[in-house]
mmCIF file of C-alpha atoms in Angstrom:
data_model
loop_
_atom_site.group_PDB
_atom_site.id
_atom_site.type_symbol
_atom_site.label_atom_id
_atom_site.label_comp_id
_atom_site.label_asym_id
_atom_site.label_seq_id
_atom_site.Cartn_x
_atom_site.Cartn_y
_atom_site.Cartn_z
ATOM 1 C CA MET S 105 189.794 42.284 -62.863
ATOM 2 C CA ASN S 106 191.839 45.127 -63.219
ATOM 3 C CA ALA S 107 188.576 47.451 -64.460
ATOM 4 C CA LEU S 108 186.881 46.541 -61.322
ATOM 5 C CA LEU S 109 189.923 47.482 -59.103
ATOM 6 C CA SER S 110 190.250 50.872 -60.825
ATOM 7 C CA ILE S 111 186.516 51.409 -60.287
ATOM 8 C CA GLY S 112 186.755 50.729 -56.812
ATOM 9 C CA PHE S 113 189.713 52.507 -56.329
ATOM 10 C CA VAL S 114 188.313 55.908 -57.942
ATOM 11 C CA VAL S 115 185.117 55.660 -55.788
ATOM 12 C CA ALA S 116 186.628 54.448 -52.435
ATOM 13 C CA TRP S 117 189.469 57.349 -52.841
ATOM 14 C CA SER S 118 186.389 59.986 -53.629
ATOM 15 C CA SER S 119 184.716 59.240 -50.877
ATOM 16 C CA GLY S 120 187.352 60.470 -48.422
ATOM 17 C CA PHE S 121 186.741 64.147 -49.480
ATOM 18 C CA ILE S 122 182.990 63.383 -49.228
ATOM 19 C CA GLY S 123 183.347 61.922 -45.882
ATOM 20 C CA ALA S 124 185.853 64.842 -44.470
ATOM 21 C CA LYS S 125 182.719 67.185 -45.566
ATOM 22 C CA LEU S 126 180.228 64.860 -43.676
ATOM 23 C CA GLY S 127 182.749 65.538 -40.472
ATOM 24 C CA SER S 128 183.422 68.737 -40.743
ATOM 25 C CA GLY S 129 180.262 70.464 -39.237
ATOM 26 C CA SER S 130 180.672 68.038 -35.768
ATOM 27 C CA ALA S 131 184.243 68.266 -35.131
ATOM 28 C CA SER S 132 187.726 69.893 -36.181
ATOM 29 C CA ALA S 133 190.046 67.918 -38.646
ATOM 30 C CA ILE S 134 192.331 66.590 -35.898
ATOM 31 C CA THR S 135 189.588 65.225 -33.821
ATOM 32 C CA LEU S 136 187.991 63.660 -36.940
ATOM 33 C CA LEU S 137 191.263 62.153 -37.880
ATOM 34 C CA LEU S 138 192.219 60.960 -34.600
ATOM 35 C CA TRP S 139 189.040 58.889 -34.108
ATOM 36 C CA ARG S 140 189.228 57.872 -37.867
ATOM 37 C CA PHE S 141 192.763 56.359 -37.460
ATOM 38 C CA LEU S 142 192.882 55.224 -33.359
ATOM 39 C CA PRO S 143 190.259 52.516 -33.746
ATOM 40 C CA LEU S 144 191.249 51.537 -37.075
ATOM 41 C CA ALA S 145 195.441 51.020 -35.954
ATOM 42 C CA LEU S 146 193.965 49.097 -32.694
ATOM 43 C CA VAL S 147 191.979 46.674 -35.007
ATOM 44 C CA LEU S 148 194.764 46.080 -37.674
ATOM 45 C CA GLY S 149 197.277 45.723 -34.851
ATOM 46 C CA VAL S 150 195.144 42.723 -33.288
ATOM 47 C CA VAL S 151 194.862 41.207 -36.793
ATOM 48 C CA ALA S 152 198.579 41.385 -37.390
ATOM 49 C CA VAL S 153 199.764 40.162 -34.059
ATOM 50 C CA THR S 154 197.075 36.962 -34.431
ATOM 51 C CA ALA S 155 196.418 35.992 -38.202
ATOM 52 C CA GLY S 156 199.038 38.116 -40.124
ATOM 53 C CA ARG S 157 202.095 37.596 -38.472
ATOM 54 C CA ALA S 158 203.642 35.929 -41.341
ATOM 55 C CA SER S 159 203.154 38.454 -44.025
ATOM 56 C CA TRP S 160 205.608 40.842 -41.869
ATOM 57 C CA ARG S 161 208.523 38.577 -42.180
ATOM 58 C CA ALA S 162 209.817 40.579 -45.351
ATOM 59 C CA LEU S 163 209.469 43.650 -43.497
ATOM 60 C CA THR S 164 213.121 44.622 -42.332
ATOM 61 C CA PRO S 165 213.515 47.475 -39.957
ATOM 62 C CA ARG S 166 215.013 49.703 -42.410
ATOM 63 C CA ASP S 167 211.674 49.005 -44.407
ATOM 64 C CA LEU S 168 209.776 49.682 -41.305
ATOM 65 C CA VAL S 169 211.049 53.347 -41.261
ATOM 66 C CA ARG S 170 210.652 53.993 -44.609
ATOM 67 C CA GLN S 171 206.802 52.712 -44.359
ATOM 68 C CA VAL S 172 206.488 54.739 -41.182
ATOM 69 C CA ALA S 173 207.698 58.164 -43.288
ATOM 70 C CA VAL S 174 205.191 56.813 -46.542
ATOM 71 C CA GLY S 175 202.586 56.969 -43.862
ATOM 72 C CA ALA S 176 203.017 60.132 -42.490
ATOM 73 C CA LEU S 177 203.176 61.717 -45.883
ATOM 74 C CA SER S 178 200.496 59.827 -47.425
ATOM 75 C CA GLN S 179 197.935 59.627 -44.454
ATOM 76 C CA SER S 180 198.867 62.094 -42.116
ATOM 77 C CA GLY S 181 200.216 65.116 -44.147
ATOM 78 C CA TYR S 182 197.886 64.223 -47.230
ATOM 79 C CA LEU S 183 194.655 64.006 -44.899
ATOM 80 C CA LEU S 184 195.284 66.808 -42.585
ATOM 81 C CA THR S 185 196.066 68.970 -45.168
ATOM 82 C CA VAL S 186 192.581 67.812 -47.110
ATOM 83 C CA TYR S 187 190.207 68.365 -44.203
ATOM 84 C CA TYR S 188 191.715 71.528 -42.934
ATOM 85 C CA ALA S 189 191.004 72.708 -46.397
ATOM 86 C CA ILE S 190 187.312 71.694 -46.221
ATOM 87 C CA GLN S 191 187.142 72.915 -42.496
ATOM 88 C CA LEU S 192 188.144 76.466 -44.051
ATOM 89 C CA GLY S 193 185.201 76.553 -46.268
ATOM 90 C CA VAL S 194 186.470 74.908 -49.440
ATOM 91 C CA SER S 195 184.169 72.705 -50.979
ATOM 92 C CA SER S 196 185.060 69.007 -51.253
ATOM 93 C CA GLY S 197 184.582 69.368 -54.979
ATOM 94 C CA THR S 198 187.079 72.004 -55.161
ATOM 95 C CA THR S 199 189.607 70.080 -52.754
ATOM 96 C CA ALA S 200 189.662 66.939 -54.773
ATOM 97 C CA LEU S 201 190.050 69.101 -58.049
ATOM 98 C CA ILE S 202 193.106 70.800 -56.735
ATOM 99 C CA ASP S 203 194.698 67.400 -55.244
ATOM 100 C CA GLY S 204 194.154 66.225 -59.137
ATOM 101 C CA THR S 205 197.398 68.102 -60.183
ATOM 102 C CA GLN S 206 199.240 65.328 -58.561
ATOM 103 C CA PRO S 207 199.446 63.422 -61.589
ATOM 104 C CA LEU S 208 201.179 66.326 -63.819
ATOM 105 C CA VAL S 209 203.808 66.604 -61.049
ATOM 106 C CA ALA S 210 204.630 62.677 -60.436
ATOM 107 C CA GLY S 211 204.346 62.510 -64.224
ATOM 108 C CA ALA S 212 207.059 65.234 -64.635
ATOM 109 C CA LEU S 213 209.143 63.523 -62.111
ATOM 110 C CA VAL S 214 208.546 59.765 -62.941
ATOM 111 C CA GLY S 215 211.058 59.573 -65.513
ATOM 112 C CA PRO S 216 214.377 61.557 -63.568
ATOM 113 C CA LEU S 217 213.380 59.774 -60.325
ATOM 114 C CA LEU S 218 212.514 56.105 -61.142
ATOM 115 C CA GLY S 219 214.107 56.003 -64.358
ATOM 116 C CA ALA S 220 210.588 54.792 -65.974
ATOM 117 C CA PRO S 221 210.310 56.136 -69.330
ATOM 118 C CA VAL S 222 206.629 57.768 -69.847
ATOM 119 C CA SER S 223 205.682 57.668 -73.492
ATOM 120 C CA ARG S 224 204.140 60.393 -75.851
ATOM 121 C CA THR S 225 200.616 58.456 -75.739
ATOM 122 C CA GLN S 226 200.807 58.531 -71.696
ATOM 123 C CA TRP S 227 201.665 62.575 -71.734
ATOM 124 C CA LEU S 228 198.757 62.946 -73.885
ATOM 125 C CA GLY S 229 196.376 61.364 -71.726
ATOM 126 C CA LEU S 230 198.051 63.210 -68.616
ATOM 127 C CA GLY S 231 197.738 66.505 -70.484
ATOM 128 C CA LEU S 232 194.172 65.762 -71.192
ATOM 129 C CA GLY S 233 193.618 64.854 -67.807
ATOM 130 C CA VAL S 234 195.112 67.611 -66.256
ATOM 131 C CA THR S 235 193.118 69.935 -68.720
ATOM 132 C CA GLY S 236 189.996 68.583 -67.460
ATOM 133 C CA VAL S 237 191.074 69.230 -64.139
ATOM 134 C CA ALA S 238 191.597 72.829 -64.695
ATOM 135 C CA ILE S 239 188.380 73.105 -66.279
ATOM 136 C CA VAL S 240 186.481 71.656 -63.585
ATOM 137 C CA THR S 241 188.313 73.536 -60.699
ATOM 138 C CA THR S 242 188.084 77.068 -62.559
ATOM 139 C CA ALA S 243 184.348 76.055 -62.511
ATOM 140 C CA ASP S 244 184.116 75.267 -58.961
ATOM 141 C CA ALA S 245 185.765 77.994 -57.668
ATOM 142 C CA GLY S 246 184.329 80.701 -59.853
ATOM 143 C CA ALA S 247 181.014 79.766 -57.966
ATOM 144 C CA GLY S 248 181.926 81.228 -54.737
ATOM 145 C CA THR S 249 182.312 79.334 -51.384
ATOM 146 C CA GLY S 250 183.024 81.907 -48.906
ATOM 147 C CA ALA S 251 186.612 80.426 -48.145
ATOM 148 C CA ALA S 252 189.576 82.902 -48.085
ATOM 149 C CA TRP S 253 191.830 82.551 -51.468
ATOM 150 C CA TRP S 254 194.991 81.341 -49.103
ATOM 151 C CA ALA S 255 192.763 78.160 -48.113
ATOM 152 C CA TYR S 256 193.149 76.778 -51.680
ATOM 153 C CA LEU S 257 196.819 76.642 -51.343
ATOM 154 C CA VAL S 258 196.289 74.391 -48.642
ATOM 155 C CA PRO S 259 195.341 71.213 -50.943
ATOM 156 C CA PHE S 260 198.302 71.969 -52.980
ATOM 157 C CA LEU S 261 200.552 70.939 -49.763
ATOM 158 C CA GLY S 262 198.776 67.509 -49.250
ATOM 159 C CA MET S 263 199.043 66.949 -52.990
ATOM 160 C CA LEU S 264 202.827 67.358 -52.600
ATOM 161 C CA CYS S 265 202.752 64.766 -49.654
ATOM 162 C CA LEU S 266 201.154 62.178 -51.699
ATOM 163 C CA VAL S 267 203.707 62.836 -54.568
ATOM 164 C CA ALA S 268 206.356 62.330 -52.247
ATOM 165 C CA ALA S 269 204.960 59.490 -50.633
ATOM 166 C CA THR S 270 204.557 57.777 -53.785
ATOM 167 C CA PHE S 271 208.214 57.991 -55.077
ATOM 168 C CA LEU S 272 209.531 56.986 -51.547
ATOM 169 C CA ASP S 273 207.512 53.854 -51.645
ATOM 170 C CA ARG S 274 208.626 53.215 -55.158
ATOM 171 C CA ARG S 275 212.213 53.156 -54.225
ATOM 172 C CA ALA S 276 211.285 50.441 -51.611
ATOM 173 C CA ARG S 277 212.892 46.893 -52.160
ATOM 174 C CA ALA S 278 210.969 44.407 -50.458
ATOM 175 C CA ASP S 279 207.917 43.124 -51.333
ATOM 176 C CA VAL S 280 205.448 44.229 -48.463
ATOM 177 C CA SER S 281 201.927 43.212 -48.494
ATOM 178 C CA PRO S 282 199.028 45.970 -48.785
ATOM 179 C CA MET S 283 197.687 45.043 -45.467
ATOM 180 C CA VAL S 284 200.854 45.687 -43.671
ATOM 181 C CA LEU S 285 201.478 48.549 -45.254
ATOM 182 C CA MET S 286 198.038 49.849 -44.303
ATOM 183 C CA THR S 287 198.395 48.999 -40.674
ATOM 184 C CA VAL S 288 202.111 50.536 -40.581
ATOM 185 C CA HIS S 289 200.607 53.557 -41.822
ATOM 186 C CA ALA S 290 197.562 53.557 -39.888
ATOM 187 C CA ALA S 291 199.446 52.959 -36.701
ATOM 188 C CA THR S 292 201.684 56.195 -37.604
ATOM 189 C CA SER S 293 198.786 58.278 -38.432
ATOM 190 C CA ALA S 294 196.905 57.288 -35.117
ATOM 191 C CA LEU S 295 200.429 58.502 -33.109
ATOM 192 C CA VAL S 296 200.438 61.551 -35.205
ATOM 193 C CA PHE S 297 196.716 62.775 -34.392
ATOM 194 C CA THR S 298 197.198 61.443 -30.777
ATOM 195 C CA VAL S 299 199.876 64.113 -30.405
ATOM 196 C CA LEU S 300 198.297 66.744 -32.008
ATOM 197 C CA ALA S 301 195.191 66.366 -30.421
ATOM 198 C CA VAL S 302 196.468 66.227 -27.202
ATOM 199 C CA GLY S 303 198.506 69.443 -28.003
ATOM 200 C CA THR S 304 195.467 71.270 -29.142
ATOM 201 C CA GLY S 305 192.868 70.152 -26.578
ATOM 202 C CA ALA S 306 190.801 68.268 -29.348
ATOM 203 C CA VAL S 307 190.568 64.493 -28.365
ATOM 204 C CA ALA S 308 187.253 64.425 -26.736
ATOM 205 C CA PRO S 309 184.760 63.518 -29.911
ATOM 206 C CA PRO S 310 181.282 64.833 -30.087
ATOM 207 C CA ALA S 311 178.322 62.951 -29.211
ATOM 208 C CA SER S 312 176.442 63.667 -32.871
ATOM 209 C CA GLY S 313 175.561 60.810 -34.724
ATOM 210 C CA SER S 314 176.803 62.845 -37.562
ATOM 211 C CA PHE S 315 180.249 62.638 -36.259
ATOM 212 C CA TRP S 316 180.542 58.638 -35.783
ATOM 213 C CA THR S 317 178.409 58.236 -39.335
ATOM 214 C CA ALA S 318 181.626 60.272 -40.577
ATOM 215 C CA VAL S 319 184.037 58.336 -38.890
ATOM 216 C CA ALA S 320 182.948 54.562 -39.965
ATOM 217 C CA TRP S 321 182.240 56.173 -43.895
ATOM 218 C CA LEU S 322 185.934 57.153 -43.616
ATOM 219 C CA VAL S 323 187.565 53.920 -42.086
ATOM 220 C CA VAL S 324 185.297 51.703 -44.295
ATOM 221 C CA LEU S 325 185.185 53.215 -47.399
ATOM 222 C CA SER S 326 188.113 55.537 -47.582
ATOM 223 C CA THR S 327 190.765 53.952 -45.488
ATOM 224 C CA PHE S 328 190.140 49.880 -46.287
ATOM 225 C CA GLY S 329 189.164 50.889 -49.746
ATOM 226 C CA GLY S 330 190.809 53.861 -50.994
ATOM 227 C CA TYR S 331 194.238 53.344 -49.735
ATOM 228 C CA GLY S 332 194.422 49.727 -49.765
ATOM 229 C CA LEU S 333 193.594 49.419 -53.505
ATOM 230 C CA TYR S 334 195.934 52.671 -54.039
ATOM 231 C CA TRP S 335 198.938 50.537 -52.878
ATOM 232 C CA LEU S 336 197.527 47.382 -54.520
ATOM 233 C CA ILE S 337 197.144 49.403 -57.718
ATOM 234 C CA LEU S 338 200.642 51.135 -57.344
ATOM 235 C CA ARG S 339 202.358 47.496 -56.901
ATOM 236 C CA ARG S 340 200.676 45.924 -59.607
ATOM 237 C CA SER S 341 200.208 48.589 -62.476
ATOM 238 C CA GLY S 342 202.865 51.085 -61.653
ATOM 239 C CA VAL S 343 202.652 54.953 -60.989
ATOM 240 C CA THR S 344 201.825 56.485 -64.201
ATOM 241 C CA LYS S 345 198.202 54.140 -64.131
ATOM 242 C CA VAL S 346 197.649 55.302 -60.681
ATOM 243 C CA ASN S 347 198.398 58.890 -61.682
ATOM 244 C CA THR S 348 195.857 58.591 -64.408
ATOM 245 C CA LEU S 349 193.254 57.132 -61.913
ATOM 246 C CA MET S 350 193.677 60.198 -59.666
ATOM 247 C CA LEU S 351 192.762 62.033 -63.063
ATOM 248 C CA LEU S 352 189.275 60.962 -62.294
ATOM 249 C CA MET S 353 188.895 61.778 -58.437
ATOM 250 C CA ALA S 354 188.498 65.473 -59.203
ATOM 251 C CA PRO S 355 185.126 64.848 -61.875
ATOM 252 C CA VAL S 356 183.994 61.973 -59.533
ATOM 253 C CA THR S 357 183.846 64.041 -56.507
ATOM 254 C CA ALA S 358 182.320 66.990 -58.364
ATOM 255 C CA VAL S 359 179.468 65.176 -59.450
ATOM 256 C CA TRP S 360 179.148 63.318 -55.753
ATOM 257 C CA GLY S 361 179.279 66.631 -53.820
ATOM 258 C CA ALA S 362 176.747 68.247 -56.136
ATOM 259 C CA LEU S 363 174.524 65.116 -55.530
ATOM 260 C CA MET S 364 175.000 65.145 -51.841
ATOM 261 C CA PHE S 365 175.900 68.674 -50.525
ATOM 262 C CA GLY S 366 174.326 70.834 -53.784
ATOM 263 C CA GLU S 367 177.787 71.889 -54.290
ATOM 264 C CA PRO S 368 177.960 73.919 -58.379
ATOM 265 C CA PHE S 369 178.026 70.962 -60.961
ATOM 266 C CA GLY S 370 177.262 72.881 -64.631
ATOM 267 C CA PRO S 371 178.338 72.256 -67.976
ATOM 268 C CA GLN S 372 181.999 73.360 -68.082
ATOM 269 C CA THR S 373 182.263 70.739 -64.730
ATOM 270 C CA ALA S 374 180.567 68.172 -67.293
ATOM 271 C CA ALA S 375 183.341 69.115 -70.013
ATOM 272 C CA GLY S 376 185.459 68.718 -67.409
ATOM 273 C CA LEU S 377 184.750 65.231 -66.433
ATOM 274 C CA ALA S 378 184.675 64.018 -70.314
ATOM 275 C CA LEU S 379 188.074 65.488 -70.599
ATOM 276 C CA GLY S 380 189.208 63.102 -67.540
ATOM 277 C CA LEU S 381 187.415 60.184 -68.885
ATOM 278 C CA LEU S 382 188.892 60.358 -72.600
ATOM 279 C CA ALA S 383 192.321 60.840 -70.555
ATOM 280 C CA VAL S 384 191.609 57.316 -68.800
ATOM 281 C CA ALA S 385 190.907 55.725 -72.489
ATOM 282 C CA VAL S 386 193.973 57.106 -74.373
ATOM 283 C CA VAL S 387 196.643 56.121 -71.568
ATOM 284 C CA HIS S 388 195.306 52.819 -71.146
ATOM 285 C CA ARG S 389 194.871 52.152 -74.710
ATOM 286 C CA GLY S 390 198.367 53.378 -75.410
ATOM 287 C CA ASP S 391 199.711 50.853 -72.158
ATOM 288 C CA ARG S 392 198.115 47.738 -74.443
ATOM 289 C CA HIS S 393 199.771 49.043 -77.685
ATOM 290 C CA GLU S 394 203.054 49.322 -75.712
ATOM 291 C CA ASP S 395 202.523 45.889 -74.491
ATOM 292 C CA ASP S 396 201.777 44.382 -77.451
ATOM 293 C CA ARG S 397 205.277 45.694 -78.873
ATOM 294 C CA ASP S 398 207.127 44.479 -76.124
ATOM 295 C CA ASP S 399 205.832 41.119 -76.634
ATOM 296 C CA GLN S 400 206.797 41.353 -80.611
ATOM 297 C CA ARG S 401 210.185 42.500 -79.739
ATOM 298 C CA ASP S 402 210.495 39.462 -76.982
ATOM 299 C CA HIS S 403 209.365 36.927 -79.679
ATOM 300 C CA ARG S 404 211.890 38.404 -82.144
ATOM 301 C CA ARG S 405 214.564 38.530 -80.153
ATOM 302 C CA ASP S 406 213.847 34.713 -78.866
ATOM 303 C CA ASP S 407 213.881 33.703 -82.572
ATOM 304 C CA HIS S 408 217.229 35.504 -83.167
ATOM 305 C CA HIS S 409 218.688 34.067 -80.593
ATOM 306 C CA ASP S 410 217.711 30.479 -81.267
ATOM 307 C CA HIS S 411 218.632 30.852 -84.915
ATOM 308 C CA HIS S 412 222.007 31.957 -83.685
ATOM 309 C CA GLN S 413 222.450 28.737 -81.335
ATOM 310 C CA THR S 414 221.246 26.665 -84.269
ATOM 311 C CA GLN S 415 224.447 28.038 -86.426
ATOM 312 C CA ARG S 416 226.837 27.648 -83.042
ATOM 313 C CA ASP S 417 225.585 23.641 -82.657
ATOM 314 C CA PRO S 418 223.242 21.812 -84.782
ATOM 315 C CA ARG S 419 222.462 19.496 -82.017
ATOM 316 C CA ALA S 420 220.170 22.359 -81.056
ATOM 317 C CA THR S 421 217.253 21.482 -83.307
ATOM 318 C CA SER S 422 218.682 18.251 -85.648
ATOM 319 C CA GLY S 423 217.448 16.036 -82.651
ATOM 320 C CA PHE S 424 221.377 15.112 -82.562
ATOM 321 C CA THR S 425 222.076 12.508 -79.215
ATOM 322 C CA PRO S 426 225.947 12.821 -78.256
ATOM 323 C CA ARG S 427 227.494 9.339 -77.486
ATOM 324 C CA ARG S 428 228.669 8.620 -73.863
ATOM 325 C CA SER S 429 232.394 7.861 -73.947
ATOM 326 C CA THR S 430 232.977 4.033 -73.059
#
């Protein structure tokens, strides 16, 4: 099940870059994002009012404010920079590759901010993955896309938004369902992009079929699939595993972009893809070994506790039953 969730997450999250490329030729980034989130927020709101009321009980006002901030960072801020970069001419593969530096930043901060130690095996996997991302990024950017040099800095802002959202969510104490999180985040983004669209005169959608194809693609694959699985895996497996899977977004999007849009994909890109796959294998194997060691330590600790209990009270193992007073 965990393997299927991981594969689904990688494909669904990567689809967001492809969907942004699909819609970039027919509308501005703000218009595309507005019509991605406005109908989505309405549908999720109806579900929340009718069928999902019970799942909202664990969400306190303080948790709601926190999740609004998480949504503003992880969806509004992150996606606006991604879509804007693609609108400026940065290819979908390059945008994903730049965002692939997120695990390096998050991995460096996970210890001091969350108190969650990262093993040497995990650091090795993250290092391999980041090296792979750097290789693919160099190859893709070197092919030339016609974008200004500063356009390549825009996705870095989105990466920082996503890192901040991840740490902010990990500090939340309430156990909120992914559907509630998605509803809050979608409603937040719908409000943000409505304000931006009204302010910039970008509310009216184009009548082209490609625009609405991109909207449907982004709602179904990227939002329900990508963000739903993102928060589910984050809660089940932790920030390090999510960051390791994030390393695969760059090579997968590069392959997808090459097949769908003819973006460059050569031996250097393939080498980066191989390193990303190796990074995932190293980290996951290290996690399994770490879990085995933890189980062994727990078993020894339990045996040690039972031994001392037997020394203090022979009745613990001798089957002695105390008499009742008469």
